[in-house]
């Protein structure tokens, strides 16, 4: 027997678990549900997507294997990396080959730009085998190019036609899948025989709804971050001399931070959605945080661990107003602003153009934050929150408050801090067993949706809290998840992002424990992801998924 010398080799041999419906290969029948409607703004969405609106959800059930003909399919990876992307492609490839050995799979390189620029490779078994059960998106690369112009749609159609492609699978988050729905409608309107299927990806966990229980990558990424947080907690509890402030990825929603808090029980956690609901100011947040530091110091504990969601800044109403005003200003005066060399002169030029109260807030920001707030936006027009040091900003404000309390004789502790940012560390990790199984099945399901010409559908795998054998597979029309939102001053159809539900069980569980976790040192050290061993350890689901669906 060949000696295995790395985890990569050992993982290459892992066989993702398939539900009973696929045990004998793709023998199945399709069961259609009732016609669907969008989550809101039905008339507008229907008018924008007349060809793919109102379709029924579909479920795959055991049946006789139909006589499939060969199919040419292309795949793109879009947006940020998420563990399991390679397995989506492996599952897609295996599903296509199981239906017909002469089917072909192409990969457009570097995300949506590969599709418009006709940059592609044909994927074969030998190449795919190198990537099975591995993290990362390096198999074909990813990108964030936004498809929004007619010339781009035309280019995608021309390139797909030239390769004889009959279905395009888009692996992405809410924006990328919105793009996928736009393409599906465009191809239908142009009578092109080109099916578009979406696959729900993002470590942020915000592409979910009643038919999509989780986006892939969330499970692995939160387990990686929780391991790191646990290690830091143990260090903090050993040395008892530092406060560790940890910012966690999640561009907008705080699902990652909430899941990590439930898994590790830190002393203080901020959930952006709660901040927005309570309309908290930056100073109010700093006050709360300071109170936890003071209380622990009174108990002789000058150490602690704090979790902050990356997207926080945009959920603080006053900061949101500031960012919106800055966005407009940058759009109008970016060249002038960039031509000013000195940051303080830049800040002054900008402040003069802001409303009085926003100018005051902008002037009060530490220099690094003032600079970070005017950095280049991403292609979707979003502020690049991962580059804003909210953690350092809060530390600065808490230090100011503690100094004042000390001067008044109301605090006598120490507040020595270390800040951390965990994001990229978790996006390309080896997928957990859950993500390896889930993604493989999402890909396998996408192959069947492609063969059955289910255009405008997102691959869906449900009943995820049950063992993989009992998972339910099918497709959900993407228009069902859409509503109209204001983006860059215009009404746009978009897949609705799922923010943390403040009435939901995960947040409520956190609320009922947070006071205790603030005072006591009740850390959980969750340790690294386990790939081999008992199922209750290796196939463990996220606490969020269990609380939401068990
Ligand atoms: P997606 O929504 O595209 O999956 O990306 C999520 C994310 O990882 C966020 O958590 C983070 O804010 C962002 O990507 C970082 O983007 P980039 O990789 O471009 O730095």
Tab-separated table of C-alpha atoms and ligand atoms in Angstrom, residues 78-82 137 142-144 172-176 201-206 216 225 248-253 256 310-311 378-380 383-387 421 423-424 427 497, ligand 1:
chain	number	residue	atom	x	y	z
A	78	UNK	CA	-16.951	34.354	-8.907
A	79	UNK	CA	-16.034	36.552	-5.926
A	80	UNK	CA	-14.157	35.668	-2.748
A	81	UNK	CA	-12.692	32.220	-2.164
A	82	UNK	CA	-14.693	29.761	-0.050
A	137	UNK	CA	-10.222	28.495	-6.157
A	142	UNK	CA	-11.846	33.695	-9.508
A	143	UNK	CA	-12.572	37.389	-9.970
A	144	UNK	CA	-15.021	40.149	-9.143
A	172	UNK	CA	-20.879	32.819	-6.454
A	173	UNK	CA	-22.505	34.924	-3.759
A	174	UNK	CA	-25.633	37.094	-3.918
A	175	UNK	CA	-24.221	39.575	-6.456
A	176	UNK	CA	-22.783	36.862	-8.731
A	201	UNK	CA	-21.100	30.293	-2.277
A	202	UNK	CA	-19.732	32.654	0.380
A	203	UNK	CA	-18.000	32.229	3.699
A	204	UNK	CA	-20.119	35.193	4.877
A	205	UNK	CA	-23.156	32.899	5.215
A	206	UNK	CA	-25.546	35.567	3.950
A	216	UNK	CA	-20.869	26.759	1.208
A	225	UNK	CA	-11.549	31.083	12.893
A	248	UNK	CA	-13.652	38.681	11.640
A	249	UNK	CA	-14.550	38.637	7.954
A	250	UNK	CA	-18.060	39.075	6.706
A	251	UNK	CA	-18.423	42.046	4.382
A	252	UNK	CA	-21.870	42.897	5.581
A	253	UNK	CA	-23.723	40.360	7.735
A	256	UNK	CA	-19.424	34.571	10.986
A	310	UNK	CA	-15.700	43.282	9.603
A	311	UNK	CA	-18.814	44.986	8.247
A	378	UNK	CA	-14.715	47.454	-5.209
A	379	UNK	CA	-16.252	46.845	-8.690
A	380	UNK	CA	-19.728	46.563	-7.113
A	383	UNK	CA	-16.456	50.131	0.498
A	384	UNK	CA	-13.683	47.581	1.034
A	385	UNK	CA	-14.497	46.991	4.684
A	386	UNK	CA	-11.737	44.400	5.036
A	387	UNK	CA	-9.268	47.302	4.683
A	421	UNK	CA	-7.910	40.248	11.610
A	423	UNK	CA	-10.440	36.455	7.127
A	424	UNK	CA	-8.100	35.217	4.444
A	427	UNK	CA	-11.153	31.091	2.925
A	497	UNK	CA	-28.922	39.228	1.448
B	1	LIG	P1	-17.933	36.818	-1.389
B	1	LIG	O1	-19.198	37.439	-0.868
B	1	LIG	O2	-17.628	37.148	-2.780
B	1	LIG	O3	-17.934	35.335	-1.139
B	1	LIG	O4	-16.675	37.372	-0.547
B	1	LIG	C1	-16.732	37.486	0.824
B	1	LIG	C2	-15.459	38.045	1.416
B	1	LIG	O5	-14.617	37.010	1.864
B	1	LIG	C3	-15.822	38.997	2.550
B	1	LIG	O6	-15.927	38.310	3.768
B	1	LIG	C4	-14.719	40.011	2.481
B	1	LIG	O7	-15.140	41.278	2.930
B	1	LIG	C5	-14.406	40.098	1.022
B	1	LIG	O8	-14.722	38.833	0.490
B	1	LIG	C6	-12.961	40.434	0.749
B	1	LIG	O9	-12.781	40.608	-0.611
B	1	LIG	P2	-11.409	40.455	-1.374
B	1	LIG	O10	-11.155	38.998	-1.509
B	1	LIG	O11	-11.685	41.073	-2.695
B	1	LIG	O12	-10.369	41.124	-0.568
